């Protein structure tokens, strides 16, 4: 009956996480899991920071990037529909790009940055304008690229817990990264991409999204599908940490989740 089918569908979604956790524990106890190697390569990174209409938080993210314990990178800030007159970082590693036309698209901003690269970077990593990065972020990504992976998802931690909504959003991220990141990857699947704190071999990113119809929210899931469909596996780097601004208002949270579901 329809009622029985509905119960099966609901029960499946309740039981699956428990089954995944059980197999994750079994594999950790009895089977060899993939561990990162010590990074020896000095990969060249293009760090893409996207901003749309707002630039208030850009000094903070740039300051955190410049504190990275790493030298071989350049930063490309795509200030889409932004006033950049007050942005002056006075550092050769920082490149401020202001498109002539409004892009209003994550992927369009990424490709705009790639088209303005100062040199051909081996790897791109995508950072949001409200993020902060941990000092060893790139070294932790390197461990997985040196292992042979072409796509890596880092861990996003909460930057703020200033409201109940923000705390709930952060709790959701903890669950999400554990199940859709660590558990799936250690069971032999791919980690789920989550919008920022992720890195890719540049050629793979271009090939995966060059004909993408996705422009805004949800581009990460389309990218994930495209990468896996090409036969690649996405690694989960739990020590490559990006601090993410959590949604602090209920109305903002509803709009954000609506965009994700629609995508």
mmCIF file of N, CA, C and O in Angstrom, residues 158-173 244-250 252-253 257:
data_model
loop_
_atom_site.group_PDB
_atom_site.id
_atom_site.type_symbol
_atom_site.label_atom_id
_atom_site.label_comp_id
_atom_site.label_asym_id
_atom_site.label_seq_id
_atom_site.Cartn_x
_atom_site.Cartn_y
_atom_site.Cartn_z
ATOM 1 N N UNK A 158 32.612 26.320 12.001
ATOM 2 C CA UNK A 158 31.878 27.559 12.265
ATOM 3 C C UNK A 158 32.821 28.665 12.722
ATOM 4 O O UNK A 158 33.674 28.460 13.590
ATOM 5 N N UNK A 159 32.648 29.825 12.129
ATOM 6 C CA UNK A 159 33.409 31.006 12.543
ATOM 7 C C UNK A 159 32.677 31.766 13.640
ATOM 8 O O UNK A 159 33.285 32.450 14.452
ATOM 9 N N UNK A 160 31.366 31.623 13.652
ATOM 10 C CA UNK A 160 30.545 32.365 14.628
ATOM 11 C C UNK A 160 29.434 31.471 15.182
ATOM 12 O O UNK A 160 28.890 30.626 14.475
ATOM 13 N N UNK A 161 29.132 31.650 16.454
ATOM 14 C CA UNK A 161 28.018 30.952 17.112
ATOM 15 C C UNK A 161 27.214 31.986 17.909
ATOM 16 O O UNK A 161 26.916 31.792 19.078
ATOM 17 N N UNK A 162 26.870 33.077 17.244
ATOM 18 C CA UNK A 162 26.307 34.234 17.931
ATOM 19 C C UNK A 162 24.786 34.218 18.025
ATOM 20 O O UNK A 162 24.181 35.195 18.462
ATOM 21 N N UNK A 163 24.149 33.128 17.634
ATOM 22 C CA UNK A 163 22.701 33.012 17.774
ATOM 23 C C UNK A 163 22.340 31.526 17.782
ATOM 24 O O UNK A 163 23.146 30.671 17.413
ATOM 25 N N UNK A 164 21.106 31.236 18.185
ATOM 26 C CA UNK A 164 20.646 29.848 18.175
ATOM 27 C C UNK A 164 20.648 29.287 16.759
ATOM 28 O O UNK A 164 21.030 28.136 16.530
ATOM 29 N N UNK A 165 20.239 30.116 15.789
ATOM 30 C CA UNK A 165 20.208 29.675 14.394
ATOM 31 C C UNK A 165 21.621 29.342 13.913
ATOM 32 O O UNK A 165 21.845 28.316 13.256
ATOM 33 N N UNK A 166 22.585 30.193 14.260
ATOM 34 C CA UNK A 166 23.977 29.951 13.862
ATOM 35 C C UNK A 166 24.498 28.655 14.476
ATOM 36 O O UNK A 166 25.207 27.876 13.828
ATOM 37 N N UNK A 167 24.140 28.404 15.742
ATOM 38 C CA UNK A 167 24.575 27.176 16.416
ATOM 39 C C UNK A 167 23.957 25.949 15.754
ATOM 40 O O UNK A 167 24.628 24.921 15.571
ATOM 41 N N UNK A 168 22.673 26.039 15.381
ATOM 42 C CA UNK A 168 22.014 24.933 14.691
ATOM 43 C C UNK A 168 22.631 24.698 13.311
ATOM 44 O O UNK A 168 22.814 23.549 12.880
ATOM 45 N N UNK A 169 22.957 25.783 12.621
ATOM 46 C CA UNK A 169 23.603 25.682 11.314
ATOM 47 C C UNK A 169 24.960 24.999 11.455
ATOM 48 O O UNK A 169 25.340 24.153 10.636
ATOM 49 N N UNK A 170 25.702 25.355 12.507
ATOM 50 C CA UNK A 170 27.009 24.748 12.758
ATOM 51 C C UNK A 170 26.872 23.270 13.104
ATOM 52 O O UNK A 170 27.672 22.434 12.666
ATOM 53 N N UNK A 171 25.842 22.921 13.887
ATOM 54 C CA UNK A 171 25.613 21.518 14.256
ATOM 55 C C UNK A 171 25.292 20.696 13.012
ATOM 56 O O UNK A 171 25.763 19.564 12.858
ATOM 57 N N UNK A 172 24.511 21.261 12.126
ATOM 58 C CA UNK A 172 24.201 20.586 10.863
ATOM 59 C C UNK A 172 25.478 20.330 10.073
ATOM 60 O O UNK A 172 25.655 19.263 9.480
ATOM 61 N N UNK A 173 26.393 21.305 10.045
ATOM 62 C CA UNK A 173 27.655 21.136 9.327
ATOM 63 C C UNK A 173 28.500 20.014 9.916
ATOM 64 O O UNK A 173 29.160 19.267 9.188
ATOM 65 N N UNK A 244 33.894 29.142 8.464
ATOM 66 C CA UNK A 244 32.781 29.623 7.642
ATOM 67 C C UNK A 244 31.791 30.422 8.487
ATOM 68 O O UNK A 244 31.443 30.016 9.594
ATOM 69 N N UNK A 245 31.329 31.540 7.955
ATOM 70 C CA UNK A 245 30.324 32.373 8.636
ATOM 71 C C UNK A 245 28.985 31.652 8.602
ATOM 72 O O UNK A 245 28.436 31.358 7.539
ATOM 73 N N UNK A 246 28.441 31.337 9.778
ATOM 74 C CA UNK A 246 27.176 30.628 9.839
ATOM 75 C C UNK A 246 26.006 31.611 9.788
ATOM 76 O O UNK A 246 26.095 32.736 10.280
ATOM 77 N N UNK A 247 24.919 31.167 9.214
ATOM 78 C CA UNK A 247 23.717 31.986 9.091
ATOM 79 C C UNK A 247 23.133 32.263 10.473
ATOM 80 O O UNK A 247 22.885 31.338 11.243
ATOM 81 N N UNK A 248 22.917 33.532 10.787
ATOM 82 C CA UNK A 248 22.483 33.886 12.145
ATOM 83 C C UNK A 248 21.008 34.252 12.249
ATOM 84 O O UNK A 248 20.467 34.379 13.344
ATOM 85 N N UNK A 249 20.319 34.432 11.102
ATOM 86 C CA UNK A 249 18.898 34.808 11.123
ATOM 87 C C UNK A 249 18.033 33.753 10.465
ATOM 88 O O UNK A 249 18.447 33.106 9.499
ATOM 89 N N UNK A 250 16.824 33.551 10.985
ATOM 90 C CA UNK A 250 15.939 32.502 10.469
ATOM 91 C C UNK A 250 15.505 32.785 9.029
ATOM 92 O O UNK A 250 15.441 31.867 8.202
ATOM 93 N N UNK A 252 17.120 34.478 6.721
ATOM 94 C CA UNK A 252 18.272 34.224 5.862
ATOM 95 C C UNK A 252 18.489 32.724 5.666
ATOM 96 O O UNK A 252 18.793 32.260 4.566
ATOM 97 N N UNK A 253 18.295 31.952 6.734
ATOM 98 C CA UNK A 253 18.470 30.502 6.667
ATOM 99 C C UNK A 253 17.458 29.874 5.709
ATOM 100 O O UNK A 253 17.809 29.007 4.895
ATOM 101 N N UNK A 257 18.422 27.800 2.319
ATOM 102 C CA UNK A 257 18.042 26.399 2.099
ATOM 103 C C UNK A 257 17.101 26.265 0.893
ATOM 104 O O UNK A 257 17.156 25.270 0.166
#
